Short mmCIF file of C-alpha atoms in Angstrom, two decimals:
data_model
loop_
_atom_site.label_atom_id
_atom_site.label_comp_id
_atom_site.label_asym_id
_atom_site.label_seq_id
_atom_site.Cartn_x
_atom_site.Cartn_y
_atom_site.Cartn_z
CA MET A 1 -60.89 -15.15 6.84
CA SER A 2 -57.13 -15.39 5.39
CA ASP A 3 -55.49 -12.65 3.30
CA PHE A 4 -53.30 -15.31 1.72
CA VAL A 5 -50.39 -12.86 2.41
CA GLU A 6 -47.86 -15.91 2.98
CA PHE A 7 -48.42 -17.01 -0.67
CA THR A 8 -47.01 -13.41 -1.99
CA PHE A 9 -43.11 -12.68 -2.54
CA ARG A 10 -44.07 -9.33 -0.64
CA GLY A 11 -45.59 -11.35 2.32
CA GLN A 12 -41.78 -13.02 2.74
CA PRO A 13 -39.18 -12.12 5.30
CA GLY A 14 -36.61 -9.91 3.77
CA TYR A 15 -38.70 -9.08 0.98
CA SER A 16 -37.09 -7.11 -2.04
CA GLU A 17 -38.44 -6.20 -5.22
CA PRO A 18 -35.34 -6.67 -7.27
CA ALA A 19 -34.81 -9.92 -5.51
CA ALA A 20 -38.19 -11.48 -6.13
CA ARG A 21 -37.60 -10.70 -9.85
CA GLU A 22 -34.17 -12.47 -10.01
CA ILE A 23 -36.18 -15.76 -8.41
CA ILE A 24 -38.58 -15.60 -10.81
CA THR A 25 -36.32 -14.62 -13.74
CA SER A 26 -34.34 -17.80 -13.01
CA SER A 27 -36.74 -20.04 -11.90
CA ILE A 28 -38.78 -20.11 -15.37
CA PRO A 29 -36.82 -19.89 -18.48
CA VAL A 30 -39.47 -18.65 -20.62
CA ARG A 31 -38.47 -17.36 -24.00
CA THR A 32 -41.69 -17.01 -26.02
CA ILE A 33 -45.35 -16.16 -25.59
CA ALA A 34 -47.56 -18.16 -27.75
CA ILE A 35 -50.72 -15.87 -28.44
CA TYR A 36 -53.70 -17.96 -29.64
CA CYS A 37 -57.33 -18.67 -29.31
CA PHE A 38 -59.26 -19.98 -26.52
CA ASP A 39 -60.85 -22.86 -29.04
CA PRO A 40 -60.05 -26.22 -28.04
CA ARG A 41 -59.51 -27.10 -31.30
CA ALA A 42 -56.43 -24.91 -30.95
CA ALA A 43 -55.07 -26.08 -27.92
CA GLY A 44 -52.04 -27.85 -29.98
CA ALA A 45 -50.54 -24.23 -30.99
CA PRO A 46 -48.05 -23.77 -28.38
CA GLN A 47 -46.65 -27.16 -29.00
CA ALA A 48 -46.66 -26.48 -32.62
CA VAL A 49 -44.90 -23.12 -32.01
CA ALA A 50 -41.88 -24.93 -29.85
CA ASP A 51 -41.81 -27.54 -32.86
CA TYR A 52 -41.82 -24.70 -35.38
CA PHE A 53 -38.81 -22.54 -33.44
CA GLY A 54 -36.96 -26.20 -32.70
CA ASP A 55 -35.23 -24.62 -29.70
CA GLU A 56 -38.52 -24.65 -27.53
CA VAL A 57 -39.53 -26.76 -24.82
CA TYR A 58 -43.31 -27.29 -24.17
CA PRO A 59 -45.19 -28.16 -21.82
CA GLY A 60 -41.78 -28.85 -19.98
CA ASP A 61 -41.80 -30.26 -16.39
CA LEU A 62 -42.06 -28.71 -13.10
CA ILE A 63 -39.18 -28.23 -11.00
CA LEU A 64 -39.76 -29.39 -7.16
CA ASP A 65 -37.37 -28.60 -4.13
CA GLU A 66 -36.58 -31.35 -1.44
CA ALA A 67 -39.71 -30.87 0.27
CA GLY A 68 -42.15 -31.49 -3.12
CA THR A 69 -42.85 -27.37 -3.51
CA LYS A 70 -43.24 -26.07 -6.94
CA ILE A 71 -40.13 -23.68 -7.74
CA GLY A 72 -39.79 -23.70 -11.40
CA SER A 73 -40.44 -25.18 -14.79
CA THR A 74 -38.46 -26.16 -17.64
CA ALA A 75 -41.17 -24.72 -20.03
CA THR A 76 -39.79 -21.98 -22.81
CA VAL A 77 -42.91 -21.16 -24.31
CA PHE A 78 -45.75 -19.67 -22.22
CA PRO A 79 -49.84 -19.97 -23.65
CA LEU A 80 -51.35 -16.75 -23.49
CA ILE A 81 -55.23 -17.61 -24.41
CA VAL A 82 -57.32 -14.56 -25.72
CA GLY A 83 -60.59 -14.69 -27.76
CA GLY A 84 -59.12 -15.10 -31.22
CA GLY A 85 -56.01 -15.37 -30.56
CA ARG A 86 -55.84 -11.18 -31.00
CA ALA A 87 -52.89 -9.28 -29.67
CA THR A 88 -55.14 -6.34 -28.37
CA ASP A 89 -56.11 -8.74 -25.25
CA ALA A 90 -52.36 -9.41 -24.79
CA LEU A 91 -50.61 -6.40 -24.56
CA ARG A 92 -50.53 -5.92 -20.93
CA SER A 93 -49.30 -9.71 -20.60
CA ILE A 94 -46.42 -9.10 -22.90
CA THR A 95 -45.22 -5.95 -20.78
CA VAL A 96 -45.72 -8.11 -17.57
CA SER A 97 -44.01 -11.15 -19.17
CA HIS A 98 -40.91 -9.31 -20.49
CA HIS A 99 -40.51 -7.52 -17.17
CA LEU A 100 -40.30 -11.06 -15.24
CA PHE A 101 -39.13 -13.20 -17.72
CA GLY A 102 -37.17 -11.07 -20.20
CA ILE A 103 -39.27 -12.94 -23.18
CA GLU A 104 -36.98 -12.87 -26.67
CA ARG A 105 -40.46 -13.59 -28.93
CA VAL A 106 -43.70 -13.31 -29.17
CA VAL A 107 -46.11 -15.47 -31.43
CA VAL A 108 -49.46 -14.29 -32.74
CA VAL A 109 -51.16 -17.83 -34.00
CA HIS A 110 -54.79 -17.29 -35.71
CA HIS A 111 -56.23 -20.62 -36.20
CA SER A 112 -58.48 -22.05 -39.24
CA PHE A 113 -62.33 -21.82 -38.60
CA CYS A 114 -62.07 -19.61 -35.74
CA GLY A 115 -65.13 -18.15 -34.20
CA ALA A 116 -63.60 -14.79 -34.96
CA THR A 117 -64.14 -15.11 -38.93
CA SER A 118 -68.04 -15.71 -38.11
CA PHE A 119 -68.97 -11.93 -37.45
CA THR A 120 -68.37 -8.68 -38.38
CA ALA A 121 -68.15 -5.65 -36.17
CA GLU A 122 -71.30 -4.27 -37.12
CA GLY A 123 -73.07 -7.54 -36.76
CA ILE A 124 -71.78 -8.29 -33.19
CA THR A 125 -72.62 -4.67 -32.31
CA THR A 126 -76.36 -5.01 -33.65
CA ALA A 127 -76.95 -8.11 -32.08
CA TRP A 128 -75.67 -6.90 -28.74
CA LYS A 129 -77.70 -4.06 -28.84
CA HIS A 130 -80.67 -5.95 -29.57
CA GLU A 131 -80.07 -8.92 -27.13
CA HIS A 132 -78.56 -7.05 -24.15
CA HIS A 133 -79.86 -3.25 -24.82
CA THR A 134 -76.38 -1.87 -24.66
CA ASP A 135 -74.17 -0.14 -27.29
CA ILE A 136 -71.02 -1.49 -27.50
CA SER A 137 -69.94 0.08 -30.79
CA SER A 138 -67.08 2.27 -29.61
CA LEU A 139 -65.78 -0.12 -26.77
CA TYR A 140 -63.16 -1.83 -28.58
CA ASP A 141 -60.95 -1.31 -31.72
CA TRP A 142 -63.06 -3.61 -33.90
CA ASP A 143 -60.20 -4.29 -36.43
CA GLY A 144 -58.67 -6.02 -33.68
CA ILE A 145 -61.32 -8.42 -32.40
CA SER A 146 -62.84 -10.03 -35.55
CA ILE A 147 -60.96 -11.61 -38.33
CA ALA A 148 -62.18 -11.23 -41.95
CA ASP A 149 -58.76 -12.06 -43.86
CA PHE A 150 -56.08 -14.03 -42.01
CA GLU A 151 -53.13 -12.27 -43.48
CA LYS A 152 -54.51 -8.75 -42.44
CA SER A 153 -55.25 -9.80 -39.25
CA LEU A 154 -51.86 -11.22 -38.31
CA ASN A 155 -50.22 -7.95 -40.25
CA TYR A 156 -52.23 -5.86 -37.69
CA ASP A 157 -51.92 -7.88 -34.43
CA VAL A 158 -47.64 -7.98 -34.85
CA SER A 159 -47.93 -4.31 -35.96
CA LEU A 160 -49.94 -3.59 -32.66
CA ILE A 161 -47.44 -5.39 -30.68
CA ARG A 162 -44.44 -4.00 -32.34
CA ASN A 163 -45.85 -0.37 -31.95
CA SER A 164 -46.84 -0.56 -28.24
CA PRO A 165 -44.64 1.27 -25.86
CA GLY A 166 -45.02 -1.99 -23.68
CA THR A 167 -43.23 -4.06 -26.38
CA PRO A 168 -39.22 -4.17 -25.67
CA LYS A 169 -37.87 -3.25 -29.59
CA ARG A 170 -35.44 -6.24 -29.86
CA LEU A 171 -38.08 -8.82 -29.50
CA GLU A 172 -38.72 -10.99 -32.27
CA ILE A 173 -42.29 -10.69 -33.16
CA TYR A 174 -44.11 -13.44 -35.71
CA GLY A 175 -47.98 -14.13 -37.02
CA LEU A 176 -48.58 -17.80 -37.82
CA PHE A 177 -51.68 -19.28 -39.38
CA TYR A 178 -52.46 -22.59 -37.40
CA ASP A 179 -54.44 -25.24 -39.44
CA ILE A 180 -56.47 -27.00 -36.88
CA GLY A 181 -57.16 -29.95 -39.15
CA SER A 182 -53.54 -30.78 -40.00
CA GLY A 183 -51.94 -29.13 -37.01
CA GLU A 184 -49.34 -27.26 -39.46
CA LEU A 185 -48.33 -23.80 -39.01
CA THR A 186 -47.73 -21.38 -41.75
CA GLU A 187 -45.56 -18.29 -41.31
CA VAL A 188 -47.33 -14.97 -42.50
CA VAL A 189 -45.38 -12.33 -41.09
CA ARG A 190 -41.93 -12.01 -39.36
CA ASP A 191 -41.30 -8.77 -37.85
CA VAL A 192 -37.20 -9.29 -36.42
CA PRO A 193 -35.27 -6.40 -35.36
CA VAL A 194 -32.01 -6.26 -37.55
CA ALA A 195 -29.56 -7.04 -34.38
CA ALA A 196 -31.69 -9.92 -33.62
CA ALA A 197 -31.71 -11.29 -37.22
#
């Protein structure tokens, strides 16, 4: 059985962590992370984000070398798909994305008629206990899971990202509402550092 080492940067001759990071950064020009829900009805969110900012590319094209090997991409928006489009599930990926790509912007997108608007913390924990015989009431920060009010949830998520030690202070952070019917985005929150404005 293969350990797949030949498919890793670390397994390449002359591996250097700074050099590998530079290769990744220079071959994939991502600038913006778009966090949105896994609901298929919200699949247009990253394209809407690219259109909203106007200087972004999504989905972009793959860049191939002479042998046809995929070595890069022209996409500048990367989708980060998590339940409800909630930031609590995206924090680690924001840190890693900035380390590898030097992202400049994070956009949290919550969409109309999201499943996260259908339950409360009490409702899901009660149902879980009844159906699975496990108490999950202290497992999550419930303010970051369900959505009772889009404006409050987007403000909460933007604040959560801004206050995370894994978020560079210079990142622009936006909270947008996505109408799955019209495909339109509405800006609800903008947290842009003064130096970036």
